[in-house]
Amino acid sequence: MNRSRREFLQKLTMSSMVLPIVSTYTPQWYGPLHTDVQGPVLRVALMGLGGYAQRVADAMKDCKRAKVTGLVSGTPAKLKEWGSKYNVPERNRYSYETFDDIKNNPDIDAVYVITPNALHHDNVIRAARAGKHVICEKPMAVSVQEGQEMVDACAAAGVQLLIGYRMRFEPNTLEIVNRRNAGEFGKINFFQGQCGFKIGDPNQWRLNKELAGGGALFDIGIYAINGTRYMVGEEPVWVTAQETKTDPTKFKEGVDETIQFQLGFASGAVASCLSTYNMNYLDRFYLNGDKGFAELWPSTGYGPIKGRTHQQPLNHPHIAHQTIQMDEMAAIILDGKKPVLPVDGTTGLQDLKIIEAIYRACATGARQELKLV
Amino acid sequence: MNRSRREFLQKLTMSSMVLPIVSTYTPQWYGPLHTDVQGPVLRVALMGLGGYAQRVADAMKDCKRAKVTGLVSGTPAKLKEWGSKYNVPERNRYSYETFDDIKNNPDIDAVYVITPNALHHDNVIRAARAGKHVICEKPMAVSVQEGQEMVDACAAAGVQLLIGYRMRFEPNTLEIVNRRNAGEFGKINFFQGQCGFKIGDPNQWRLNKELAGGGALFDIGIYAINGTRYMVGEEPVWVTAQETKTDPTKFKEGVDETIQFQLGFASGAVASCLSTYNMNYLDRFYLNGDKGFAELWPSTGYGPIKGRTHQQPLNHPHIAHQTIQMDEMAAIILDGKKPVLPVDGTTGLQDLKIIEAIYRACATGARQELKLV
């Protein structure tokens, strides 16, 4: 990118306006990030055609190495509408009844499972047994046991399992990770992750324990959990947690509204996190080290992400996170690329172990030791 | 203040440069704050001539209603040097041996106790028994029992006891409090207070439990405790806490290095705080409500304090906090003024109750219920 273009983009990023999607992105000082546009294309079937799948499908229009070639839905009208919109031929459209036939479809390399949380387990295992690589939206499952079964099933089938941790590919986030790895913040002392929003419609699946597995922690708090791990750069060894519920009608038994949790690390670093379905104006990450700090605010929304270190603002131009994620996942699956931050099933399983420990900590009031490594 | 002057000061405040001290301060929309310069002068003896007393003495040069008229020190050379520098005649200089004679000194209305924490109790009670009003630096004491004895002694002597909570007079802070009271942030959901610094000299009194009463929590964590109370506008009903020590040589038994603590409120609001002697780049307050938020960063340093709400930056010109504090305390003591945020002994005692509960929570791992109201 030439200087004047970079300056133009920096000015855009520093203003509060929404940025246009920029598809040509040049990696900066911290080394390769976004996949080289050269290489084979990952042909993906999207499963579960809800709001987030819509976002993924739209973002994938800008991908250089990933393409929607299949659709899976329980709603025939959606298959028709999406098939037409995304140019997916009828032979590549599946219901949940016909889905297993996908194993005979040479147009599809991978299935991206974007159904409600509680359905991930069965859907991922079905896709694996059909011989397709699987991308699964986070949280990968609603229990550690389920997650382990999914990891095992994909290994047994010889397919890859990746979790849709889009922030693990986000340029400002990765710049902080790379600066941390380069020692720019010194010894890491503290991380704070505040993730949440005020949830609307009380009848949505996210507030149904049977479908969601829990409440805010599974849906939005997981960003703080996952973020703690990649920002600190270490797996936690203990967790404490405190639950608060102000509206037991909206947030029923087993559906957490607000949980504060704290994590400790073998290095002595600590983290303080908030997960909530009852507050707006959050979404902030803060990393503290002996030599400096980094802040992302907003840190995990759909963007633009805004960040800074103790030295300078971070000004990566906004690209839809799902565009980068899918191009990178294509490189991981097809080229064997090792990403800066892993997104494999084991990485997803660690989050579930922490989530279960947080619920135990809330229920007992006692600190839970974690054995993640 | 006319418009161009206000704009000039706003520009200054928004830049990162250090602001000049501005002694003429005009209250803004949220009502009276800084004391009217008319009125009698509070004549103050400073006790304990260390670094913070120096800061107070210098700031008091700009006071309109408070004046240093006495000095108390165990070091004759300091009495001589300070007496000369601040124009305090020899008859108003005391050692700890001669201090009780202050009761016969008509030039002194109040004693400001700025000795190490563990000495506050005896010094405050001595000053009260000498019939002088007492201003005591925070923490007011090293235990609830001591604090209660101080409150009782001042009541029995018929003198006022105020605690040196300078942030309770800070204009940006008070603007947030007043905006919160006006409903601008809606129902308050969450507060975050991160207070700490990397402490230097391992031989200073702050790292000696006998003199300090504890560690970071008594010295800097108390800003988060006190800040939680005035920012949320409610007394907490429970607290949980987790202690981490990375350097047991520097931070000996009973001297806390890093404590995370969480507070809950009857309204359902929660708070998440950090107290540490092992990190820089902290000092941030964040208040979250249904309708918006407020941020102060830095929030409790000597200034300039920088803040903003979801709607606008807060741009009060910097005045030394101790200047405002002492002018306001003069009005409280001499005019019976009721400040926006109380700074009396009972307010200080609440912090000690929370501190003791935090230490109990760290020791037991169990949530501690608080009965502050």
PDB file of N, CA and C in Angstrom, chain A residues 29-89:
ATOM      1  N   TRP A  29       4.208  -4.569   9.524  1.00  0.00           N
ATOM      2  CA  TRP A  29       5.493  -4.958  10.087  1.00  0.00           C
ATOM      3  C   TRP A  29       5.508  -6.297  10.798  1.00  0.00           C
ATOM      4  N   TYR A  30       4.385  -6.711  11.335  1.00  0.00           N
ATOM      5  CA  TYR A  30       4.420  -7.863  12.228  1.00  0.00           C
ATOM      6  C   TYR A  30       4.357  -9.194  11.499  1.00  0.00           C
ATOM      7  N   GLY A  31       4.527  -9.148  10.189  1.00  0.00           N
ATOM      8  CA  GLY A  31       4.638 -10.398   9.465  1.00  0.00           C
ATOM      9  C   GLY A  31       3.348 -10.782   8.780  1.00  0.00           C
ATOM     10  N   PRO A  32       3.382 -11.871   8.034  1.00  0.00           N
ATOM     11  CA  PRO A  32       2.249 -12.261   7.205  1.00  0.00           C
ATOM     12  C   PRO A  32       1.007 -12.489   8.039  1.00  0.00           C
ATOM     13  N   LEU A  33      -0.097 -12.043   7.516  1.00  0.00           N
ATOM     14  CA  LEU A  33      -1.349 -12.282   8.214  1.00  0.00           C
ATOM     15  C   LEU A  33      -2.399 -12.788   7.241  1.00  0.00           C
ATOM     16  N   HIS A  34      -2.890 -11.883   6.425  1.00  0.00           N
ATOM     17  CA  HIS A  34      -3.998 -12.259   5.565  1.00  0.00           C
ATOM     18  C   HIS A  34      -3.452 -13.122   4.427  1.00  0.00           C
ATOM     19  N   THR A  35      -4.199 -14.145   4.150  1.00  0.00           N
ATOM     20  CA  THR A  35      -3.771 -15.141   3.187  1.00  0.00           C
ATOM     21  C   THR A  35      -3.457 -14.538   1.818  1.00  0.00           C
ATOM     22  N   ASP A  36      -2.404 -15.029   1.247  1.00  0.00           N
ATOM     23  CA  ASP A  36      -2.114 -14.717  -0.150  1.00  0.00           C
ATOM     24  C   ASP A  36      -3.331 -15.139  -0.974  1.00  0.00           C
ATOM     25  N   VAL A  37      -3.723 -14.263  -1.893  1.00  0.00           N
ATOM     26  CA  VAL A  37      -4.939 -14.569  -2.648  1.00  0.00           C
ATOM     27  C   VAL A  37      -4.762 -15.729  -3.625  1.00  0.00           C
ATOM     28  N   GLN A  38      -3.497 -16.137  -3.838  1.00  0.00           N
ATOM     29  CA  GLN A  38      -3.263 -17.264  -4.731  1.00  0.00           C
ATOM     30  C   GLN A  38      -3.569 -18.573  -4.011  1.00  0.00           C
ATOM     31  N   GLY A  39      -4.105 -19.540  -4.739  1.00  0.00           N
ATOM     32  CA  GLY A  39      -4.312 -20.846  -4.143  1.00  0.00           C
ATOM     33  C   GLY A  39      -5.707 -21.361  -4.396  1.00  0.00           C
ATOM     34  N   PRO A  40      -5.898 -22.633  -4.104  1.00  0.00           N
ATOM     35  CA  PRO A  40      -7.211 -23.237  -4.366  1.00  0.00           C
ATOM     36  C   PRO A  40      -8.304 -22.655  -3.477  1.00  0.00           C
ATOM     37  N   VAL A  41      -9.532 -22.818  -3.933  1.00  0.00           N
ATOM     38  CA  VAL A  41     -10.689 -22.254  -3.219  1.00  0.00           C
ATOM     39  C   VAL A  41     -11.362 -23.330  -2.375  1.00  0.00           C
ATOM     40  N   LEU A  42     -11.673 -22.958  -1.120  1.00  0.00           N
ATOM     41  CA  LEU A  42     -12.421 -23.849  -0.233  1.00  0.00           C
ATOM     42  C   LEU A  42     -13.900 -23.685  -0.537  1.00  0.00           C
ATOM     43  N   ARG A  43     -14.551 -24.799  -0.897  1.00  0.00           N
ATOM     44  CA  ARG A  43     -15.960 -24.745  -1.264  1.00  0.00           C
ATOM     45  C   ARG A  43     -16.793 -25.153  -0.058  1.00  0.00           C
ATOM     46  N   VAL A  44     -17.620 -24.239   0.421  1.00  0.00           N
ATOM     47  CA  VAL A  44     -18.244 -24.368   1.743  1.00  0.00           C
ATOM     48  C   VAL A  44     -19.762 -24.460   1.644  1.00  0.00           C
ATOM     49  N   ALA A  45     -20.311 -25.420   2.385  1.00  0.00           N
ATOM     50  CA  ALA A  45     -21.768 -25.465   2.564  1.00  0.00           C
ATOM     51  C   ALA A  45     -22.106 -24.819   3.899  1.00  0.00           C
ATOM     52  N   LEU A  46     -22.994 -23.862   3.857  1.00  0.00           N
ATOM     53  CA  LEU A  46     -23.448 -23.227   5.094  1.00  0.00           C
ATOM     54  C   LEU A  46     -24.641 -24.002   5.644  1.00  0.00           C
ATOM     55  N   MET A  47     -24.582 -24.331   6.942  1.00  0.00           N
ATOM     56  CA  MET A  47     -25.678 -25.070   7.581  1.00  0.00           C
ATOM     57  C   MET A  47     -26.319 -24.201   8.658  1.00  0.00           C
ATOM     58  N   GLY A  48     -27.630 -23.974   8.528  1.00  0.00           N
ATOM     59  CA  GLY A  48     -28.342 -23.127   9.496  1.00  0.00           C
ATOM     60  C   GLY A  48     -28.400 -21.708   8.981  1.00  0.00           C
ATOM     61  N   LEU A  49     -29.447 -21.395   8.250  1.00  0.00           N
ATOM     62  CA  LEU A  49     -29.472 -20.124   7.508  1.00  0.00           C
ATOM     63  C   LEU A  49     -30.173 -19.014   8.292  1.00  0.00           C
ATOM     64  N   GLY A  50     -29.586 -18.665   9.437  1.00  0.00           N
ATOM     65  CA  GLY A  50     -30.122 -17.574  10.255  1.00  0.00           C
ATOM     66  C   GLY A  50     -29.366 -16.288  10.016  1.00  0.00           C
ATOM     67  N   GLY A  51     -29.450 -15.390  10.983  1.00  0.00           N
ATOM     68  CA  GLY A  51     -28.859 -14.059  10.847  1.00  0.00           C
ATOM     69  C   GLY A  51     -27.346 -14.095  10.697  1.00  0.00           C
ATOM     70  N   TYR A  52     -26.681 -14.935  11.471  1.00  0.00           N
ATOM     71  CA  TYR A  52     -25.229 -14.930  11.378  1.00  0.00           C
ATOM     72  C   TYR A  52     -24.755 -15.575  10.072  1.00  0.00           C
ATOM     73  N   ALA A  53     -25.465 -16.590   9.617  1.00  0.00           N
ATOM     74  CA  ALA A  53     -25.115 -17.211   8.330  1.00  0.00           C
ATOM     75  C   ALA A  53     -25.237 -16.181   7.204  1.00  0.00           C
ATOM     76  N   GLN A  54     -26.221 -15.341   7.318  1.00  0.00           N
ATOM     77  CA  GLN A  54     -26.398 -14.271   6.330  1.00  0.00           C
ATOM     78  C   GLN A  54     -25.157 -13.383   6.284  1.00  0.00           C
ATOM     79  N   ARG A  55     -24.667 -13.052   7.474  1.00  0.00           N
ATOM     80  CA  ARG A  55     -23.482 -12.206   7.570  1.00  0.00           C
ATOM     81  C   ARG A  55     -22.263 -12.913   6.953  1.00  0.00           C
ATOM     82  N   VAL A  56     -22.149 -14.196   7.232  1.00  0.00           N
ATOM     83  CA  VAL A  56     -21.027 -14.972   6.684  1.00  0.00           C
ATOM     84  C   VAL A  56     -21.125 -15.032   5.158  1.00  0.00           C
ATOM     85  N   ALA A  57     -22.323 -15.336   4.670  1.00  0.00           N
ATOM     86  CA  ALA A  57     -22.511 -15.471   3.219  1.00  0.00           C
ATOM     87  C   ALA A  57     -22.171 -14.164   2.506  1.00  0.00           C
ATOM     88  N   ASP A  58     -22.612 -13.059   3.084  1.00  0.00           N
ATOM     89  CA  ASP A  58     -22.324 -11.765   2.451  1.00  0.00           C
ATOM     90  C   ASP A  58     -20.829 -11.464   2.484  1.00  0.00           C
ATOM     91  N   ALA A  59     -20.202 -11.726   3.614  1.00  0.00           N
ATOM     92  CA  ALA A  59     -18.765 -11.457   3.730  1.00  0.00           C
ATOM     93  C   ALA A  59     -17.965 -12.345   2.782  1.00  0.00           C
ATOM     94  N   MET A  60     -18.441 -13.561   2.558  1.00  0.00           N
ATOM     95  CA  MET A  60     -17.699 -14.487   1.701  1.00  0.00           C
ATOM     96  C   MET A  60     -17.697 -14.057   0.233  1.00  0.00           C
ATOM     97  N   LYS A  61     -18.596 -13.143  -0.123  1.00  0.00           N
ATOM     98  CA  LYS A  61     -18.556 -12.618  -1.501  1.00  0.00           C
ATOM     99  C   LYS A  61     -17.210 -11.965  -1.795  1.00  0.00           C
ATOM    100  N   ASP A  62     -16.537 -11.446  -0.735  1.00  0.00           N
ATOM    101  CA  ASP A  62     -15.244 -10.784  -0.924  1.00  0.00           C
ATOM    102  C   ASP A  62     -14.061 -11.723  -0.729  1.00  0.00           C
ATOM    103  N   CYS A  63     -14.335 -12.986  -0.434  1.00  0.00           N
ATOM    104  CA  CYS A  63     -13.230 -13.935  -0.231  1.00  0.00           C
ATOM    105  C   CYS A  63     -12.542 -14.246  -1.551  1.00  0.00           C
ATOM    106  N   LYS A  64     -11.238 -14.480  -1.471  1.00  0.00           N
ATOM    107  CA  LYS A  64     -10.476 -14.900  -2.643  1.00  0.00           C
ATOM    108  C   LYS A  64     -10.302 -16.411  -2.649  1.00  0.00           C
ATOM    109  N   ARG A  65     -10.422 -17.018  -1.479  1.00  0.00           N
ATOM    110  CA  ARG A  65     -10.108 -18.439  -1.389  1.00  0.00           C
ATOM    111  C   ARG A  65     -11.232 -19.271  -0.788  1.00  0.00           C
ATOM    112  N   ALA A  66     -12.398 -18.687  -0.582  1.00  0.00           N
ATOM    113  CA  ALA A  66     -13.518 -19.456  -0.038  1.00  0.00           C
ATOM    114  C   ALA A  66     -14.791 -19.034  -0.744  1.00  0.00           C
ATOM    115  N   LYS A  67     -15.690 -20.000  -0.911  1.00  0.00           N
ATOM    116  CA  LYS A  67     -16.888 -19.734  -1.698  1.00  0.00           C
ATOM    117  C   LYS A  67     -18.039 -20.567  -1.159  1.00  0.00           C
ATOM    118  N   VAL A  68     -19.219 -19.982  -1.128  1.00  0.00           N
ATOM    119  CA  VAL A  68     -20.407 -20.744  -0.734  1.00  0.00           C
ATOM    120  C   VAL A  68     -20.836 -21.590  -1.925  1.00  0.00           C
ATOM    121  N   THR A  69     -20.779 -22.906  -1.738  1.00  0.00           N
ATOM    122  CA  THR A  69     -21.210 -23.793  -2.834  1.00  0.00           C
ATOM    123  C   THR A  69     -22.339 -24.719  -2.405  1.00  0.00           C
ATOM    124  N   GLY A  70     -22.703 -24.649  -1.100  1.00  0.00           N
ATOM    125  CA  GLY A  70     -23.784 -25.511  -0.636  1.00  0.00           C
ATOM    126  C   GLY A  70     -24.581 -24.848   0.463  1.00  0.00           C
ATOM    127  N   LEU A  71     -25.814 -25.354   0.682  1.00  0.00           N
ATOM    128  CA  LEU A  71     -26.701 -24.799   1.704  1.00  0.00           C
ATOM    129  C   LEU A  71     -27.423 -25.941   2.396  1.00  0.00           C
ATOM    130  N   VAL A  72     -27.596 -25.787   3.732  1.00  0.00           N
ATOM    131  CA  VAL A  72     -28.347 -26.792   4.486  1.00  0.00           C
ATOM    132  C   VAL A  72     -29.344 -26.052   5.368  1.00  0.00           C
ATOM    133  N   SER A  73     -30.622 -26.395   5.204  1.00  0.00           N
ATOM    134  CA  SER A  73     -31.646 -25.718   6.010  1.00  0.00           C
ATOM    135  C   SER A  73     -32.863 -26.615   6.157  1.00  0.00           C
ATOM    136  N   GLY A  74     -33.595 -26.409   7.236  1.00  0.00           N
ATOM    137  CA  GLY A  74     -34.854 -27.130   7.432  1.00  0.00           C
ATOM    138  C   GLY A  74     -36.026 -26.426   6.775  1.00  0.00           C
ATOM    139  N   THR A  75     -35.760 -25.272   6.187  1.00  0.00           N
ATOM    140  CA  THR A  75     -36.835 -24.455   5.610  1.00  0.00           C
ATOM    141  C   THR A  75     -36.678 -24.380   4.091  1.00  0.00           C
ATOM    142  N   PRO A  76     -37.540 -25.103   3.345  1.00  0.00           N
ATOM    143  CA  PRO A  76     -37.403 -25.134   1.882  1.00  0.00           C
ATOM    144  C   PRO A  76     -37.379 -23.745   1.251  1.00  0.00           C
ATOM    145  N   ALA A  77     -38.180 -22.830   1.773  1.00  0.00           N
ATOM    146  CA  ALA A  77     -38.229 -21.489   1.173  1.00  0.00           C
ATOM    147  C   ALA A  77     -36.873 -20.793   1.283  1.00  0.00           C
ATOM    148  N   LYS A  78     -36.186 -21.027   2.411  1.00  0.00           N
ATOM    149  CA  LYS A  78     -34.872 -20.416   2.586  1.00  0.00           C
ATOM    150  C   LYS A  78     -33.869 -20.995   1.594  1.00  0.00           C
ATOM    151  N   LEU A  79     -33.939 -22.304   1.399  1.00  0.00           N
ATOM    152  CA  LEU A  79     -33.022 -22.937   0.439  1.00  0.00           C
ATOM    153  C   LEU A  79     -33.203 -22.320  -0.935  1.00  0.00           C
ATOM    154  N   LYS A  80     -34.454 -22.073  -1.275  1.00  0.00           N
ATOM    155  CA  LYS A  80     -34.742 -21.521  -2.593  1.00  0.00           C
ATOM    156  C   LYS A  80     -34.224 -20.081  -2.702  1.00  0.00           C
ATOM    157  N   GLU A  81     -34.575 -19.294  -1.689  1.00  0.00           N
ATOM    158  CA  GLU A  81     -34.194 -17.880  -1.691  1.00  0.00           C
ATOM    159  C   GLU A  81     -32.672 -17.718  -1.674  1.00  0.00           C
ATOM    160  N   TRP A  82     -32.015 -18.408  -0.746  1.00  0.00           N
ATOM    161  CA  TRP A  82     -30.557 -18.303  -0.637  1.00  0.00           C
ATOM    162  C   TRP A  82     -29.860 -18.901  -1.866  1.00  0.00           C
ATOM    163  N   GLY A  83     -30.428 -20.002  -2.360  1.00  0.00           N
ATOM    164  CA  GLY A  83     -29.834 -20.646  -3.532  1.00  0.00           C
ATOM    165  C   GLY A  83     -29.775 -19.693  -4.705  1.00  0.00           C
ATOM    166  N   SER A  84     -30.856 -18.980  -4.847  1.00  0.00           N
ATOM    167  CA  SER A  84     -30.917 -18.010  -5.929  1.00  0.00           C
ATOM    168  C   SER A  84     -29.973 -16.839  -5.669  1.00  0.00           C
ATOM    169  N   LYS A  85     -29.994 -16.338  -4.434  1.00  0.00           N
ATOM    170  CA  LYS A  85     -29.194 -15.163  -4.091  1.00  0.00           C
ATOM    171  C   LYS A  85     -27.692 -15.454  -4.185  1.00  0.00           C
ATOM    172  N   TYR A  86     -27.277 -16.639  -3.738  1.00  0.00           N
ATOM    173  CA  TYR A  86     -25.836 -16.935  -3.697  1.00  0.00           C
ATOM    174  C   TYR A  86     -25.407 -17.907  -4.803  1.00  0.00           C
ATOM    175  N   ASN A  87     -26.321 -18.116  -5.738  1.00  0.00           N
ATOM    176  CA  ASN A  87     -25.977 -18.898  -6.914  1.00  0.00           C
ATOM    177  C   ASN A  87     -25.537 -20.320  -6.559  1.00  0.00           C
ATOM    178  N   VAL A  88     -26.309 -20.951  -5.675  1.00  0.00           N
ATOM    179  CA  VAL A  88     -26.028 -22.336  -5.279  1.00  0.00           C
ATOM    180  C   VAL A  88     -27.042 -23.243  -5.983  1.00  0.00           C
ATOM    181  N   PRO A  89     -26.589 -24.112  -6.871  1.00  0.00           N
ATOM    182  CA  PRO A  89     -27.521 -24.934  -7.647  1.00  0.00           C
ATOM    183  C   PRO A  89     -28.321 -25.891  -6.753  1.00  0.00           C
TER     184      PRO A  89
END
